[in-house]
Short mmCIF file of C-alpha atoms in Angstrom, two decimals:
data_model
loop_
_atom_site.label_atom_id
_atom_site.label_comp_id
_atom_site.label_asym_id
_atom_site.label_seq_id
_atom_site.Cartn_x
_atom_site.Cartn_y
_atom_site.Cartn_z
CA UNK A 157 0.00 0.00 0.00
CA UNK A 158 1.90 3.13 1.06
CA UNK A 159 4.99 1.22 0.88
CA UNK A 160 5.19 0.78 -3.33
CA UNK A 161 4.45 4.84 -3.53
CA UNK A 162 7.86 5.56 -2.12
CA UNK A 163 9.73 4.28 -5.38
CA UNK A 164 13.31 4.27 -4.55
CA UNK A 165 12.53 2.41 -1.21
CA UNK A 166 10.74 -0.36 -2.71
CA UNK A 167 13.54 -0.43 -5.28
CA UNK A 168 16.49 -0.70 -2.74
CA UNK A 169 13.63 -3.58 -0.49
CA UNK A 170 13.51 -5.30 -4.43
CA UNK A 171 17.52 -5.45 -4.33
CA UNK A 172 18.05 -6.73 -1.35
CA UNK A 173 15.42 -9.36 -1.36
CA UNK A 174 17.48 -10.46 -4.65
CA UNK A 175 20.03 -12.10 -2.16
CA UNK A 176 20.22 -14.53 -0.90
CA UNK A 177 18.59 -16.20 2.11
CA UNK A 178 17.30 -12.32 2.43
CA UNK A 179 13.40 -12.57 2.63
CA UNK A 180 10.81 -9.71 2.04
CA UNK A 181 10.82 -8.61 5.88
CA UNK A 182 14.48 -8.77 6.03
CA UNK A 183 14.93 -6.52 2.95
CA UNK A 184 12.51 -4.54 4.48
CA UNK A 185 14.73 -3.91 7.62
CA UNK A 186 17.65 -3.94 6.19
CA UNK A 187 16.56 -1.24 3.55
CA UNK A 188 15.22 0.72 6.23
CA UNK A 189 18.49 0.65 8.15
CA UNK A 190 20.14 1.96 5.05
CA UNK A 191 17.68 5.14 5.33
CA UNK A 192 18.46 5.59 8.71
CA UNK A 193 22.61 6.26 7.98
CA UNK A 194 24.37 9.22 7.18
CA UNK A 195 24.52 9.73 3.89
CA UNK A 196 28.28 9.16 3.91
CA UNK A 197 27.93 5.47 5.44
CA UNK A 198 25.69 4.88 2.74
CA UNK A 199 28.23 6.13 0.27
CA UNK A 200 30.70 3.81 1.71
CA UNK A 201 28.26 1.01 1.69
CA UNK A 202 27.46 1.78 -2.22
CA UNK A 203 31.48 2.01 -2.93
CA UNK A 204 32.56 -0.92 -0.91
CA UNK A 205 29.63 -2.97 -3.60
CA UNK A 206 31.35 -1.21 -6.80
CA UNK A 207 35.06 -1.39 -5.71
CA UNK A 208 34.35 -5.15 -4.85
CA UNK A 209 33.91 -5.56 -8.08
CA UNK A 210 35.69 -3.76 -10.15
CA UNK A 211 38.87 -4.90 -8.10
CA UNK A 212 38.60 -8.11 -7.37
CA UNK A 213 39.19 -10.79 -10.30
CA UNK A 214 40.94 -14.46 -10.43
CA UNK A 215 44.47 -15.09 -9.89
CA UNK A 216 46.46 -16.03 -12.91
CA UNK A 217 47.76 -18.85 -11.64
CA UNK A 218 45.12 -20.45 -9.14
CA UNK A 219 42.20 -19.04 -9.96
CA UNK A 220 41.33 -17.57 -6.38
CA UNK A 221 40.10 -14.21 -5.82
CA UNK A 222 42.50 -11.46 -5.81
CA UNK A 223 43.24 -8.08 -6.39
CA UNK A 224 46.74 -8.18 -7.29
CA UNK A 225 47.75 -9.78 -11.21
CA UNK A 226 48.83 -12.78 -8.92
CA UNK A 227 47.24 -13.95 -5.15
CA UNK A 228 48.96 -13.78 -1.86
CA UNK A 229 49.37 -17.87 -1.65
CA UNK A 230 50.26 -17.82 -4.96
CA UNK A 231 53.15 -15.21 -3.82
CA UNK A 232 54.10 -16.42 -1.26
CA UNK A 233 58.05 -18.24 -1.46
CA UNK A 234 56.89 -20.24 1.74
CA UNK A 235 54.26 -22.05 0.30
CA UNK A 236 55.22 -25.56 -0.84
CA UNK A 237 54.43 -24.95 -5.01
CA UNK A 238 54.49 -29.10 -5.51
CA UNK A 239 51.40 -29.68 -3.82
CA UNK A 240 48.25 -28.51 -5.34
CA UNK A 241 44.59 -28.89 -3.51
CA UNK A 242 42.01 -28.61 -5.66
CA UNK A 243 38.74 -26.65 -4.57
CA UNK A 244 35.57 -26.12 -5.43
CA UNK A 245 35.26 -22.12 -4.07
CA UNK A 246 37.23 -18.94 -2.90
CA UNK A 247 35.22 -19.78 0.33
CA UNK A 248 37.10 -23.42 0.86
CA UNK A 249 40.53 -21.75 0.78
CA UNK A 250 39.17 -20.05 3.82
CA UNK A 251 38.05 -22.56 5.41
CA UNK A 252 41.37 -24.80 4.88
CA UNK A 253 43.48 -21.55 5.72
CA UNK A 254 41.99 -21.88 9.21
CA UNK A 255 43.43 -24.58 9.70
CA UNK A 256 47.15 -23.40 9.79
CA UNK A 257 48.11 -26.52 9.02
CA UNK A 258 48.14 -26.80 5.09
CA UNK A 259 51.33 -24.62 3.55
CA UNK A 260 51.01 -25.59 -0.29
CA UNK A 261 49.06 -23.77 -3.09
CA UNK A 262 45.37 -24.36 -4.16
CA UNK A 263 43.33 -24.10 -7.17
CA UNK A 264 39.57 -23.29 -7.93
CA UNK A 265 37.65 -24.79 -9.96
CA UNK A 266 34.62 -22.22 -9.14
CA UNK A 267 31.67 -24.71 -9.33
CA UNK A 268 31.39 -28.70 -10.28
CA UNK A 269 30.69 -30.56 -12.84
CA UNK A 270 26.67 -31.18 -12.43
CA UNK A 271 25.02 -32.15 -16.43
CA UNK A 272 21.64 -31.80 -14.53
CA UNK A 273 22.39 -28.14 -14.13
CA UNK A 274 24.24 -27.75 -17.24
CA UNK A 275 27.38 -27.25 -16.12
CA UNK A 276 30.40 -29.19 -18.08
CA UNK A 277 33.53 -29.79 -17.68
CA UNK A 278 34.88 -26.47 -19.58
CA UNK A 279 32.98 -24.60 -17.75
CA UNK A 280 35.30 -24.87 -14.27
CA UNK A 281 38.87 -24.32 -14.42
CA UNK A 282 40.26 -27.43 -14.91
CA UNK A 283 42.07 -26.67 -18.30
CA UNK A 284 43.94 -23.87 -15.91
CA UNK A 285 44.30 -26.80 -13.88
CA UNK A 286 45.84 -29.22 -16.52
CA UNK A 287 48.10 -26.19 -17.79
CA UNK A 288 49.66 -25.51 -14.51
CA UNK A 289 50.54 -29.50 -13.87
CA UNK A 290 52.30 -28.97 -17.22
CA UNK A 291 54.26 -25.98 -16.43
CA UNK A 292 55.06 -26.53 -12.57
CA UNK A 293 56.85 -29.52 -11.03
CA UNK A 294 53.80 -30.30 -9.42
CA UNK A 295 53.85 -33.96 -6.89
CA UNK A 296 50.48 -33.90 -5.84
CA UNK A 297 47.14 -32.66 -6.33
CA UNK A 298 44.91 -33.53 -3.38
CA UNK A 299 41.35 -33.55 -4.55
CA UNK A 300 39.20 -31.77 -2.11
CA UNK A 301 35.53 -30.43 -3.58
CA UNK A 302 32.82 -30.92 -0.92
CA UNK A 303 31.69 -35.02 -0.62
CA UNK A 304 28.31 -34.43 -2.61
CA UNK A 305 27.48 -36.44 -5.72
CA UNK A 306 28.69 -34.14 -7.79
CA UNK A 307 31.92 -33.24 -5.89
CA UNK A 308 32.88 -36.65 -6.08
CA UNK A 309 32.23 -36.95 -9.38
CA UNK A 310 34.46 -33.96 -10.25
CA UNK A 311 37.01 -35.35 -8.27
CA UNK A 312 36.61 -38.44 -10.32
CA UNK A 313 36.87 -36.85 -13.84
CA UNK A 314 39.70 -34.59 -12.77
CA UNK A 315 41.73 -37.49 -11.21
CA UNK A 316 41.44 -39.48 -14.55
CA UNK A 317 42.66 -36.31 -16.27
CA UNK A 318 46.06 -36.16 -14.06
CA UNK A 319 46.84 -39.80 -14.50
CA UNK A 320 48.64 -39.61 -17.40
CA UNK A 321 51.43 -37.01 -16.02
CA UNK A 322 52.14 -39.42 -13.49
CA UNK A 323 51.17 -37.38 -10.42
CA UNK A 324 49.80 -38.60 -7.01
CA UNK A 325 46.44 -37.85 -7.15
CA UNK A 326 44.92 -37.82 -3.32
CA UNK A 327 41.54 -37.19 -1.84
CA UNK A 328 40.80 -35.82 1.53
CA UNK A 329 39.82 -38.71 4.09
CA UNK A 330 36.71 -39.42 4.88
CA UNK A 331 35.10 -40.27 8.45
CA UNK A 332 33.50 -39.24 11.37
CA UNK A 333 33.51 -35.40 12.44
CA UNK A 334 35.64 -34.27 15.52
CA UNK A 335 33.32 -33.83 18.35
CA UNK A 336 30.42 -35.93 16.37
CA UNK A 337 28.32 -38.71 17.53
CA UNK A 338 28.40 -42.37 16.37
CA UNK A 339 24.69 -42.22 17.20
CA UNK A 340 23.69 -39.69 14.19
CA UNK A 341 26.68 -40.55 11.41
CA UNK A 342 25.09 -41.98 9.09
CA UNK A 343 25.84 -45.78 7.94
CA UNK A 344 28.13 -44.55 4.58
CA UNK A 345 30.23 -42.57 6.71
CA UNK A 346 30.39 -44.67 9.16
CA UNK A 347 31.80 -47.55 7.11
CA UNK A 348 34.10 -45.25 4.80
CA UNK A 349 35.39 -43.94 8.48
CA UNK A 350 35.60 -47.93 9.14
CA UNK A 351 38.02 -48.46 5.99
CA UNK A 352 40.12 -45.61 6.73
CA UNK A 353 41.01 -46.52 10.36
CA UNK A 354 44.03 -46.46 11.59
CA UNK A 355 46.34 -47.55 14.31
CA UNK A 356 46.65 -45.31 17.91
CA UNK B 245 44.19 -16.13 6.41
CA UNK B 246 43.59 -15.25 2.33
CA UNK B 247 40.74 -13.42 3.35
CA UNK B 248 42.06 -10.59 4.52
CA UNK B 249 44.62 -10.09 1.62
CA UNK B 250 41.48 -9.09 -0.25
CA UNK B 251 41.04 -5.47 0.65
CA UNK B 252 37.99 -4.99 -0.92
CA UNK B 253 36.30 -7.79 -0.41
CA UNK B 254 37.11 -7.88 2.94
CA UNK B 255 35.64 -4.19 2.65
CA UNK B 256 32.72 -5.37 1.25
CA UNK B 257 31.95 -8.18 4.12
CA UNK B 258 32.59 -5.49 6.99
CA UNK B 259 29.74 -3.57 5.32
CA UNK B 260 27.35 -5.97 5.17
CA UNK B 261 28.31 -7.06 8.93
CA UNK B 262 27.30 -3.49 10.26
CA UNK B 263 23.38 -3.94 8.95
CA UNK B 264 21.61 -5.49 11.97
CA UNK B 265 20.92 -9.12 11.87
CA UNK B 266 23.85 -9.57 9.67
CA UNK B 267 26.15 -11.66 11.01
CA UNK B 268 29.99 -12.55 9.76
CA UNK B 269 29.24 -15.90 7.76
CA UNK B 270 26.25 -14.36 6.03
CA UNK B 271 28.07 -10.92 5.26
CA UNK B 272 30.71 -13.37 3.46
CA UNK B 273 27.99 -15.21 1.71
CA UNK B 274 26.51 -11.88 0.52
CA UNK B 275 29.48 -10.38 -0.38
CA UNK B 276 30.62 -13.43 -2.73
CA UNK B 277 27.05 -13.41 -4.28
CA UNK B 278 27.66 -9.95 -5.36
CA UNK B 279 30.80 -10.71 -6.97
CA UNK B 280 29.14 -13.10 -8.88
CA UNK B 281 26.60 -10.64 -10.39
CA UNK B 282 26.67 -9.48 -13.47
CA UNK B 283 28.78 -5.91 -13.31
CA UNK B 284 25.23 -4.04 -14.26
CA UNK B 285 23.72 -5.93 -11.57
CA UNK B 286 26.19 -5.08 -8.71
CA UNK B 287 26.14 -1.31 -10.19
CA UNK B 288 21.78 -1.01 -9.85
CA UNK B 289 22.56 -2.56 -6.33
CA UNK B 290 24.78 0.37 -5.42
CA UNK B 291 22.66 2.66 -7.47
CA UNK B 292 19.29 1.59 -5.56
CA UNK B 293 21.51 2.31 -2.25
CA UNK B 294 22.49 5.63 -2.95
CA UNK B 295 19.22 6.72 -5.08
CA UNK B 296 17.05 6.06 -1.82
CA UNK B 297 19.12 7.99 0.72
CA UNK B 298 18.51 10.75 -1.98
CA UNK B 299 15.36 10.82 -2.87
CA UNK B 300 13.24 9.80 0.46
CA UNK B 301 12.52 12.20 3.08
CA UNK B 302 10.03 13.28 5.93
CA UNK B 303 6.83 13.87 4.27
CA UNK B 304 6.00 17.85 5.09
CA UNK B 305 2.55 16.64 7.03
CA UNK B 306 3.04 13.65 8.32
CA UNK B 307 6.35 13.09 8.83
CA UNK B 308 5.79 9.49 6.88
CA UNK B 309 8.75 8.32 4.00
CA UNK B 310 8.30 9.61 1.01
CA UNK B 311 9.76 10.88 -2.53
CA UNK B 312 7.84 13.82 -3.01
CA UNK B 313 6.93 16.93 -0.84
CA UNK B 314 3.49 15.20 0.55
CA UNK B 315 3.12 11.58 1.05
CA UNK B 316 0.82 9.84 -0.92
CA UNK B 317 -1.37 8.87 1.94
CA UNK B 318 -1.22 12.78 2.42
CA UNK B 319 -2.12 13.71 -0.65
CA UNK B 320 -5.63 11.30 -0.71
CA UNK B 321 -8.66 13.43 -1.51
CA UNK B 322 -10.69 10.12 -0.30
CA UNK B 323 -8.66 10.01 3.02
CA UNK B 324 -10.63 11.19 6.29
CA UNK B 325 -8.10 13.96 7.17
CA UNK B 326 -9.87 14.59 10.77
CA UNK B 327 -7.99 11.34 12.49
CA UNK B 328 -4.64 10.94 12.87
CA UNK B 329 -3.16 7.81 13.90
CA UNK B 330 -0.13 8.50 15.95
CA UNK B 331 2.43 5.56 15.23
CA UNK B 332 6.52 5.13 16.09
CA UNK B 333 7.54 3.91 12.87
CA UNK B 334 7.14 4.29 8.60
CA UNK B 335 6.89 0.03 9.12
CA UNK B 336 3.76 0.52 11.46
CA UNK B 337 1.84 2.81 8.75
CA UNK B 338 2.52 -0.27 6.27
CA UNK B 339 1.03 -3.09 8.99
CA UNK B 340 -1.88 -0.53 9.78
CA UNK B 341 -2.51 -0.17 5.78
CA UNK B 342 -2.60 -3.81 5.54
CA UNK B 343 -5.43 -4.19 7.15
CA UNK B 344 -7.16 -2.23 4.46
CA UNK B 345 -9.70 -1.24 6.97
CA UNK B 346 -8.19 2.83 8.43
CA UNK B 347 -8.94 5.59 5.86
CA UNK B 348 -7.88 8.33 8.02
CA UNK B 349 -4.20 10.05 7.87
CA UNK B 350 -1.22 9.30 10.20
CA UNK B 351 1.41 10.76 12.07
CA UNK B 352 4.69 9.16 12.38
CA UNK B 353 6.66 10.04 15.52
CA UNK B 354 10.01 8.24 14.27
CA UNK B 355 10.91 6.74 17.74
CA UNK B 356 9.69 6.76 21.66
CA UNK B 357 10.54 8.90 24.37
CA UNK B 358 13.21 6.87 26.23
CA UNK B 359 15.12 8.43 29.03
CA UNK B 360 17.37 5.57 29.51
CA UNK B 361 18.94 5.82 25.93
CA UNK B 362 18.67 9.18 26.10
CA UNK B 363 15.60 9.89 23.40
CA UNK B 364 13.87 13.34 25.34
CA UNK B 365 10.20 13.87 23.86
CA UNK B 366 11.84 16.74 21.39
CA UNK B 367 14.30 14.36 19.36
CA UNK B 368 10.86 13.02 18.12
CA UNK B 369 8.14 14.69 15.73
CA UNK B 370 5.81 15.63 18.57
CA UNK B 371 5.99 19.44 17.53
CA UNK B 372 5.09 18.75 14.08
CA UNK B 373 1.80 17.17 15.67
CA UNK B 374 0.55 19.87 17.61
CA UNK B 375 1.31 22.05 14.24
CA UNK B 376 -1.53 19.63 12.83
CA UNK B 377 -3.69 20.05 15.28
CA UNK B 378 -3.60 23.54 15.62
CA UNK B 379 -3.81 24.24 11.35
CA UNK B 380 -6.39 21.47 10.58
CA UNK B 381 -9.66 20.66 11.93
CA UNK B 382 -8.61 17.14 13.70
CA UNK B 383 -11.23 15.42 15.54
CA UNK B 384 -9.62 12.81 16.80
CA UNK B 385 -5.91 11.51 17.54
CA UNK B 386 -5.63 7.40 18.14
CA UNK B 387 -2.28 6.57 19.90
CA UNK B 388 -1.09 3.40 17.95
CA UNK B 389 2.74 3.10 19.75
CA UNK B 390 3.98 -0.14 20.88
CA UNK B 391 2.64 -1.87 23.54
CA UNK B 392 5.59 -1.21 25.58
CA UNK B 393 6.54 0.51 28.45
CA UNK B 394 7.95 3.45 26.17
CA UNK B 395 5.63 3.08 23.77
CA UNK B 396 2.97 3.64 26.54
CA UNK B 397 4.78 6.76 28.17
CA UNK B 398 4.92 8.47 24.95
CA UNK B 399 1.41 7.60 24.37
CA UNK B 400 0.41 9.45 27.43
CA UNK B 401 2.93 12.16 27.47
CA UNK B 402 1.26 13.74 23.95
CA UNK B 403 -2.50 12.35 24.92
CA UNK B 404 -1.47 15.43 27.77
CA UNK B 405 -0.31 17.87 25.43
CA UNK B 406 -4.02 17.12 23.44
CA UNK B 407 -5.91 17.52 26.05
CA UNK B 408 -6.21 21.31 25.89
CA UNK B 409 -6.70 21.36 22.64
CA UNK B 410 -10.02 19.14 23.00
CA UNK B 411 -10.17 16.56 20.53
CA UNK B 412 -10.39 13.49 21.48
CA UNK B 413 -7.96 10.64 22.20
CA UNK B 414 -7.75 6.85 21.66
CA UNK B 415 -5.70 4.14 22.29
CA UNK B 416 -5.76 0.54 20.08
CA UNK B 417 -7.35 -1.59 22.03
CA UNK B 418 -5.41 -4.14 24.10
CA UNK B 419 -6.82 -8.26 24.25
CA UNK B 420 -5.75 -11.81 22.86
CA UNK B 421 -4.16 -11.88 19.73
CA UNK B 422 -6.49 -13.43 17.48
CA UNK B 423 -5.84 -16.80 16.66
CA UNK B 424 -3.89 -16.81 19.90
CA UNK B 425 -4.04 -19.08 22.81
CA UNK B 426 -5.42 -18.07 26.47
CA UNK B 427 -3.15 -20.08 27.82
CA UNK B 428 0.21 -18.69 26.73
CA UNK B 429 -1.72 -14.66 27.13
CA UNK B 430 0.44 -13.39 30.15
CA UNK B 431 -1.70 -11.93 32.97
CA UNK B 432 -1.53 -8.39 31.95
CA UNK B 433 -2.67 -9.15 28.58
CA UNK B 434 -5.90 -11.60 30.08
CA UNK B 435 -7.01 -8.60 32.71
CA UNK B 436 -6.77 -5.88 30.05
CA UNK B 437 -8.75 -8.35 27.32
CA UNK B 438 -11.39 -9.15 30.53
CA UNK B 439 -11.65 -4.92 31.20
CA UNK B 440 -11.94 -4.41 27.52
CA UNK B 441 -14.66 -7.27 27.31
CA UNK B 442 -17.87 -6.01 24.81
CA UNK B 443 -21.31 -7.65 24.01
CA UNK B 444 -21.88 -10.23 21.22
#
């Protein structure tokens, strides 16, 4: 009623809802939150959207997101260059950066193979993939896309691709959660968990 | 880890943190799903940000959001301009609307008196409703602020400064929510519903 007179405001409510997991009564609030800022905060907010994305692109050589010709991990003399993990996302390098633990370089694919939603194989970066094993005196690739049908899949395809340069081709293990319950794993983890045990 | 080597991205996510219910792991998601939009896309996003905090302002009567001088609601030939419906918020006006059932005007106060976070009775559009009163011929005034303890000072605070002018003041009636259930009302709710009990 009143609220599609004010035009801009149902405009900005329209773009918000476009996110997502943001409903109509969340783009409501957050739209109206937006009103109630200075108008330099909103400026900022408006810049930090544009800048985003005219700055960011992939890196050259792993395909992460970057702002520089070539990404920090990428850069970085540190990092062990013979070990490549292949991910699905930008968001998975986060997640394995948090663990500290991993001090090699990564690649993304950005997305899996899935026919069903008409994605194919050239559609992901895996010829960036293939070109780098070429190139660099790469030793391993450690396959690590999420363990969904189509993940594994991926992993499958990619793995067959590798063969022939003779490079250990790895998967992350599979198994139980830390912290989790026998009680609610289900009966494929629990048996893959089963195969992959090992000695204390 | 990588994430901050991303200026603006990491720009980008501390934006979308600040808007309230936003916390860090959906700011990240957001901020990924924008760099996946088209560059058009992410540019009417920023456009639709900064267009709104533009073009919307108090309207001159009622104090309601709008884009031109008078709000549409205002500006109704068809609207009974001798009740005003005293409400804290533009969102309020929308609920009320809603119902499709009030034809009158409104007043939006854009807060609640509140001592404690220091909100004093003129850092909200109270003047601006006595200027009504005094200029048009008002009959009646129907305080429609929260239910809360605030909402209920302010309510009676300006149902004062009416009084000399003699119209006459309501309040929204207080009861059960309809389709609720009696026995999850709290007490207050049940005696008020009880006093406010009417033939059927």
């Amino acid at each position: 009623m009143a609220e599609y007179n004010v035009a801009p405001l149902s405009r900005l409510i329209e773009q918000f809802e476009r996110l997502p997991g943001i409903g109509h009564k969340t783009a409501t609030r957050l739209a109206y939150y937006i009103l109630s800022m200075p108008h330099s905060e909103a400026q900022k907010f408006a810049d930090a959207v544009l800048d985003a994305h005219k700055k960011i692109h992939y890196c050259k050589i792993c395909c992460n997101l970057t702002d520089s010709e070539i990404c920090s991990i990428c850069n970085d003399d540190r990092r062990d260059k013979s070990i490549i993990c292949v991910v699905e996302d930008p968001r998975d390098v986060i997640a394995l950066e948090k663990t500290r633990e991993f001090k090699a370089t990564y690649h993304v694919l950005h997305g899996v193979i899935s026919p069903l939603n008409g994605i194919t194989p050239d559609m992901i970066k895996i010829k960036e993939l293939l070109a780098r094993l070429n190139n660099e005196s790469v030793k391993e690739v450690i396959m690590a896309t999420n363990a969904t049908v189509e993940g594994e899949a991926t992993a499958m395809y990619i793995s067959k691709l590798i063969k022939p340069f003779g490079i250990r081709v790895t998967r992350l293990a599979y198994g139980i959660p830390v912290g989790g319950d026998l009680e609610y794993a289900d009966e494929v983890t629990l048996s893959r968990a089963l195969q992959g045990r090992c000695e204390i």
